[in-house]
mmCIF file of C-alpha atoms in Angstrom:
data_model
loop_
_atom_site.group_PDB
_atom_site.id
_atom_site.type_symbol
_atom_site.label_atom_id
_atom_site.label_comp_id
_atom_site.label_asym_id
_atom_site.label_seq_id
_atom_site.Cartn_x
_atom_site.Cartn_y
_atom_site.Cartn_z
ATOM 1 C CA MET A 1 -19.464 -25.915 -18.281
ATOM 2 C CA ASN A 2 -19.304 -27.348 -14.766
ATOM 3 C CA CYS A 3 -20.825 -25.859 -11.607
ATOM 4 C CA VAL A 4 -17.542 -24.363 -10.381
ATOM 5 C CA SER A 5 -16.991 -22.585 -13.695
ATOM 6 C CA LYS A 6 -20.538 -21.231 -13.698
ATOM 7 C CA LEU A 7 -20.032 -19.956 -10.167
ATOM 8 C CA SER A 8 -16.707 -18.365 -11.099
ATOM 9 C CA LEU A 9 -18.270 -16.714 -14.140
ATOM 10 C CA PHE A 10 -21.160 -15.464 -12.005
ATOM 11 C CA PHE A 11 -18.826 -13.800 -9.522
ATOM 12 C CA LEU A 12 -16.671 -12.435 -12.344
ATOM 13 C CA VAL A 13 -19.732 -10.764 -13.868
ATOM 14 C CA LEU A 14 -20.704 -9.391 -10.456
ATOM 15 C CA LEU A 15 -17.186 -8.032 -9.998
ATOM 16 C CA GLN A 16 -17.254 -6.386 -13.434
ATOM 17 C CA ILE A 17 -20.592 -4.765 -12.601
ATOM 18 C CA SER A 18 -19.179 -3.562 -9.289
ATOM 19 C CA PHE A 19 -16.122 -2.105 -11.030
ATOM 20 C CA THR A 20 -18.375 0.149 -13.107
ATOM 21 C CA ASN A 21 -19.535 1.806 -9.881
ATOM 22 C CA LEU A 22 -16.114 2.475 -8.410
ATOM 23 C CA ILE A 23 -15.494 5.443 -6.153
ATOM 24 C CA ILE A 24 -12.383 7.100 -7.571
ATOM 25 C CA ASP A 25 -9.872 8.112 -4.898
ATOM 26 C CA SER A 26 -7.122 8.963 -7.382
ATOM 27 C CA ASP A 27 -7.050 9.477 -11.161
ATOM 28 C CA LEU A 28 -3.625 10.917 -11.932
ATOM 29 C CA THR A 29 -1.392 10.470 -14.951
ATOM 30 C CA PHE A 30 2.112 9.147 -14.335
ATOM 31 C CA GLU A 31 3.545 12.594 -15.024
ATOM 32 C CA GLU A 32 1.215 14.126 -12.419
ATOM 33 C CA ALA A 33 2.040 11.409 -9.890
ATOM 34 C CA VAL A 34 5.799 12.095 -9.970
ATOM 35 C CA LYS A 35 5.647 15.872 -10.458
ATOM 36 C CA GLY A 36 8.041 17.714 -8.171
ATOM 37 C CA THR A 37 10.013 14.691 -7.029
ATOM 38 C CA THR A 38 13.768 15.136 -6.680
ATOM 39 C CA ALA A 39 14.411 11.540 -7.752
ATOM 40 C CA PRO A 40 16.980 11.096 -10.532
ATOM 41 C CA LYS A 41 15.809 10.140 -14.025
ATOM 42 C CA GLU A 42 17.000 6.532 -13.771
ATOM 43 C CA ILE A 43 14.716 5.971 -10.793
ATOM 44 C CA ILE A 44 11.732 7.675 -12.432
ATOM 45 C CA ASP A 45 12.262 5.523 -15.539
ATOM 46 C CA SER A 46 12.042 2.381 -13.366
ATOM 47 C CA LEU A 47 8.589 3.292 -11.996
ATOM 48 C CA LEU A 48 5.015 2.853 -13.168
ATOM 49 C CA LEU A 49 1.595 4.041 -12.033
ATOM 50 C CA LEU A 50 -0.650 1.185 -10.951
ATOM 51 C CA ASN A 51 -4.418 1.344 -10.471
ATOM 52 C CA VAL A 52 -5.578 -0.657 -7.446
ATOM 53 C CA VAL A 53 -9.138 -1.565 -6.440
ATOM 54 C CA TYR A 54 -10.137 -2.177 -2.824
ATOM 55 C CA TYR A 55 -12.983 -1.979 -0.365
ATOM 56 C CA SER A 56 -12.685 1.046 1.888
ATOM 57 C CA PHE A 57 -14.128 1.519 5.365
ATOM 58 C CA ASP A 58 -17.487 2.458 3.824
ATOM 59 C CA ASN A 59 -17.737 -1.133 2.468
ATOM 60 C CA LYS A 60 -17.741 0.230 -1.085
ATOM 61 C CA LEU A 61 -15.291 -0.470 -3.889
ATOM 62 C CA HIS A 62 -12.768 2.295 -4.490
ATOM 63 C CA ARG A 63 -10.041 2.767 -7.055
ATOM 64 C CA GLY A 64 -6.771 4.308 -5.999
ATOM 65 C CA GLN A 65 -3.251 4.454 -7.408
ATOM 66 C CA LEU A 66 0.273 3.505 -6.388
ATOM 67 C CA VAL A 67 3.587 4.481 -7.969
ATOM 68 C CA VAL A 68 5.766 1.366 -7.734
ATOM 69 C CA HIS A 69 8.916 -0.151 -9.196
ATOM 70 C CA LYS A 70 8.158 -1.984 -12.439
ATOM 71 C CA SER A 71 9.573 -5.235 -11.055
ATOM 72 C CA VAL A 72 6.935 -5.485 -8.302
ATOM 73 C CA GLN A 73 3.854 -4.735 -10.413
ATOM 74 C CA LYS A 74 2.647 -8.356 -10.290
ATOM 75 C CA ASP A 75 3.330 -8.640 -6.546
ATOM 76 C CA ILE A 76 1.227 -5.576 -5.780
ATOM 77 C CA THR A 77 -1.512 -6.655 -8.183
ATOM 78 C CA ASP A 78 -1.682 -10.069 -6.490
ATOM 79 C CA VAL A 79 -1.694 -8.553 -2.995
ATOM 80 C CA PHE A 80 -4.507 -6.146 -3.835
ATOM 81 C CA GLU A 81 -6.523 -8.966 -5.362
ATOM 82 C CA LEU A 82 -6.235 -10.730 -1.993
ATOM 83 C CA ILE A 83 -7.029 -7.500 -0.130
ATOM 84 C CA ARG A 84 -10.179 -7.173 -2.218
ATOM 85 C CA ASN A 85 -11.173 -10.832 -1.849
ATOM 86 C CA GLU A 86 -10.651 -10.682 1.925
ATOM 87 C CA ARG A 87 -12.554 -7.381 2.030
ATOM 88 C CA PHE A 88 -9.689 -5.994 4.085
ATOM 89 C CA PRO A 89 -10.477 -2.261 4.171
ATOM 90 C CA VAL A 90 -8.014 0.250 2.735
ATOM 91 C CA ALA A 91 -8.808 3.847 3.670
ATOM 92 C CA LYS A 92 -7.438 5.348 0.448
ATOM 93 C CA SER A 93 -4.496 4.992 -1.929
ATOM 94 C CA ILE A 94 -3.287 8.255 -3.420
ATOM 95 C CA PRO A 95 0.206 9.015 -4.748
ATOM 96 C CA ILE A 96 2.047 11.058 -2.154
ATOM 97 C CA VAL A 97 2.498 13.994 -4.544
ATOM 98 C CA LYS A 98 -0.997 14.985 -3.355
ATOM 99 C CA TYR A 99 0.513 15.458 0.114
ATOM 100 C CA ASN A 100 3.353 17.632 -1.218
ATOM 101 C CA TRP A 101 5.690 14.649 -0.768
ATOM 102 C CA SER A 102 5.136 14.726 3.001
ATOM 103 C CA ASP A 103 5.238 11.257 4.525
ATOM 104 C CA SER A 104 3.899 12.650 7.806
ATOM 105 C CA ALA A 105 0.863 14.234 6.143
ATOM 106 C CA SER A 106 0.111 11.072 4.177
ATOM 107 C CA MET A 107 0.338 8.871 7.282
ATOM 108 C CA ALA A 108 -1.824 11.196 9.359
ATOM 109 C CA ASN A 109 -4.509 10.893 6.660
ATOM 110 C CA ASN A 110 -4.306 7.068 6.752
ATOM 111 C CA ASN A 111 -3.197 7.078 3.122
ATOM 112 C CA THR A 112 -1.691 4.028 1.458
ATOM 113 C CA SER A 113 1.331 4.910 -0.675
ATOM 114 C CA SER A 114 4.554 3.585 -2.156
ATOM 115 C CA PHE A 115 7.056 5.757 -4.053
ATOM 116 C CA ASN A 116 8.482 8.732 -2.198
ATOM 117 C CA TYR A 117 12.070 9.815 -2.832
ATOM 118 C CA ARG A 118 13.261 10.388 0.723
ATOM 119 C CA LYS A 119 15.697 9.274 3.376
ATOM 120 C CA ILE A 120 14.887 6.945 6.252
ATOM 121 C CA ALA A 121 13.889 9.101 9.223
ATOM 122 C CA GLY A 122 16.916 9.948 11.359
ATOM 123 C CA THR A 123 19.445 8.639 8.819
ATOM 124 C CA ASN A 124 21.228 9.632 5.613
ATOM 125 C CA ARG A 125 20.167 6.435 3.827
ATOM 126 C CA LEU A 126 17.552 6.379 1.101
ATOM 127 C CA SER A 127 14.369 4.544 2.002
ATOM 128 C CA LEU A 128 13.178 1.698 -0.222
ATOM 129 C CA HIS A 129 10.207 3.996 -0.850
ATOM 130 C CA SER A 130 12.671 6.004 -2.952
ATOM 131 C CA TYR A 131 12.709 3.143 -5.455
ATOM 132 C CA GLY A 132 9.030 2.206 -5.272
ATOM 133 C CA LEU A 133 10.003 -0.983 -3.438
ATOM 134 C CA ALA A 134 8.071 -0.278 -0.239
ATOM 135 C CA VAL A 135 4.370 0.115 0.469
ATOM 136 C CA ASP A 136 2.678 1.661 3.507
ATOM 137 C CA ILE A 137 -0.921 0.487 4.025
ATOM 138 C CA ASN A 138 -3.374 2.152 6.429
ATOM 139 C CA PRO A 139 -0.593 3.869 8.438
ATOM 140 C CA PHE A 140 -2.950 5.392 11.004
ATOM 141 C CA ASN A 141 -4.410 1.973 11.797
ATOM 142 C CA ASN A 142 -0.942 0.414 11.668
ATOM 143 C CA PRO A 143 1.429 2.997 13.149
ATOM 144 C CA VAL A 144 5.129 2.941 13.903
ATOM 145 C CA VAL A 145 5.645 1.918 17.535
ATOM 146 C CA TYR A 146 9.069 2.714 18.983
ATOM 147 C CA ASN A 147 10.636 0.833 21.882
ATOM 148 C CA ASP A 148 10.416 3.927 24.092
ATOM 149 C CA GLY A 149 6.635 4.039 23.624
ATOM 150 C CA ARG A 150 6.457 6.798 20.999
ATOM 151 C CA ILE A 151 3.944 6.263 18.201
ATOM 152 C CA SER A 152 3.839 7.782 14.711
ATOM 153 C CA PRO A 153 1.674 9.263 13.287
ATOM 154 C CA LYS A 154 0.633 11.367 16.251
ATOM 155 C CA GLY A 155 -2.645 10.277 17.816
ATOM 156 C CA ALA A 156 -2.580 6.796 16.289
ATOM 157 C CA LYS A 157 -2.902 3.600 18.318
ATOM 158 C CA TYR A 158 -2.115 0.034 17.370
ATOM 159 C CA LYS A 159 -5.188 -2.090 18.068
ATOM 160 C CA PRO A 160 -4.632 -5.574 16.600
ATOM 161 C CA LYS A 161 -8.323 -6.534 16.728
ATOM 162 C CA LYS A 162 -9.509 -3.442 14.859
ATOM 163 C CA ILE A 163 -10.455 -3.873 11.194
ATOM 164 C CA GLY A 164 -7.855 -2.638 8.730
ATOM 165 C CA THR A 165 -5.038 -3.607 11.105
ATOM 166 C CA PHE A 166 -2.199 -6.033 10.372
ATOM 167 C CA THR A 167 -1.041 -8.891 12.591
ATOM 168 C CA SER A 168 1.303 -11.798 11.879
ATOM 169 C CA ALA A 169 -1.750 -14.015 11.270
ATOM 170 C CA CYS A 170 -3.239 -11.674 8.660
ATOM 171 C CA PRO A 171 -3.471 -13.292 5.177
ATOM 172 C CA ILE A 172 -2.173 -10.079 3.575
ATOM 173 C CA VAL A 173 0.963 -10.131 5.733
ATOM 174 C CA GLN A 174 1.476 -13.800 4.895
ATOM 175 C CA LYS A 175 0.994 -13.124 1.166
ATOM 176 C CA PHE A 176 3.588 -10.347 1.154
ATOM 177 C CA LYS A 177 6.068 -12.662 2.902
ATOM 178 C CA GLU A 178 5.384 -15.475 0.419
ATOM 179 C CA LEU A 179 6.304 -13.024 -2.347
ATOM 180 C CA GLY A 180 9.619 -12.183 -0.655
ATOM 181 C CA TRP A 181 8.639 -8.960 1.094
ATOM 182 C CA ARG A 182 9.525 -7.971 4.658
ATOM 183 C CA TRP A 183 6.889 -6.781 7.109
ATOM 184 C CA GLY A 184 7.779 -3.888 9.410
ATOM 185 C CA GLY A 185 5.787 -5.490 12.213
ATOM 186 C CA GLU A 186 8.670 -7.951 12.555
ATOM 187 C CA PHE A 187 11.453 -5.366 12.782
ATOM 188 C CA ASN A 188 13.530 -5.616 15.972
ATOM 189 C CA SER A 189 14.439 -2.021 16.801
ATOM 190 C CA PHE A 190 10.854 -0.759 16.355
ATOM 191 C CA LYS A 191 7.567 -1.967 14.894
ATOM 192 C CA ASP A 192 6.482 -0.422 11.590
ATOM 193 C CA TYR A 193 3.136 -2.159 11.250
ATOM 194 C CA HIS A 194 2.015 -0.453 8.030
ATOM 195 C CA HIS A 195 5.263 -1.035 6.146
ATOM 196 C CA PHE A 196 6.174 -3.718 3.607
ATOM 197 C CA ASP A 197 9.325 -3.686 1.481
ATOM 198 C CA LYS A 198 11.238 -5.854 -0.952
ATOM 199 C CA ILE A 199 14.992 -5.915 -1.452
ATOM 200 C CA LEU A 200 15.815 -6.878 -5.022
ATOM 201 C CA SER A 201 18.621 -9.355 -5.637
ATOM 202 C CA ASN A 202 21.453 -8.067 -7.809
#
């Protein structure tokens, strides 16, 4: 066994030890995580519940959960591996059922989430969150900034140099884009810094 392999094994063992001391942010079953949604059965059947591990702002390892489309399971797993390796802090990741399906309440609590069967604010079009094809990460650190100066969630501020905040140079943003996802920080009509989504090809 060469030196690199020994080193890799050493860190793997350390990681396994760390995982036994996880702080659990969410421990739902799939049925609990989608309870009360108005999504049709064909959408629910396309989803899965994914456990994700990350460092939070307390510098400790946490385990949360995301409800995502089955087709993006590997993407999200790969992104959260990078998030963990970069020690990019994630406040929490709890399925939005715990916020009574309120996007506003989840964002105000800086909660990372994915599936939420809802329309895009101010439109009659379903959001990609409705299909588990969008993820919002640290929304209070990475708010929506409208061209008229309004910011959502209320009280949030976008401070690019603050930890847990996304910029175009952030490795997590770059990883999402490599995997074919869009970043809301590059939208033209407004900036949705916490938002990532993927449009599936037919």
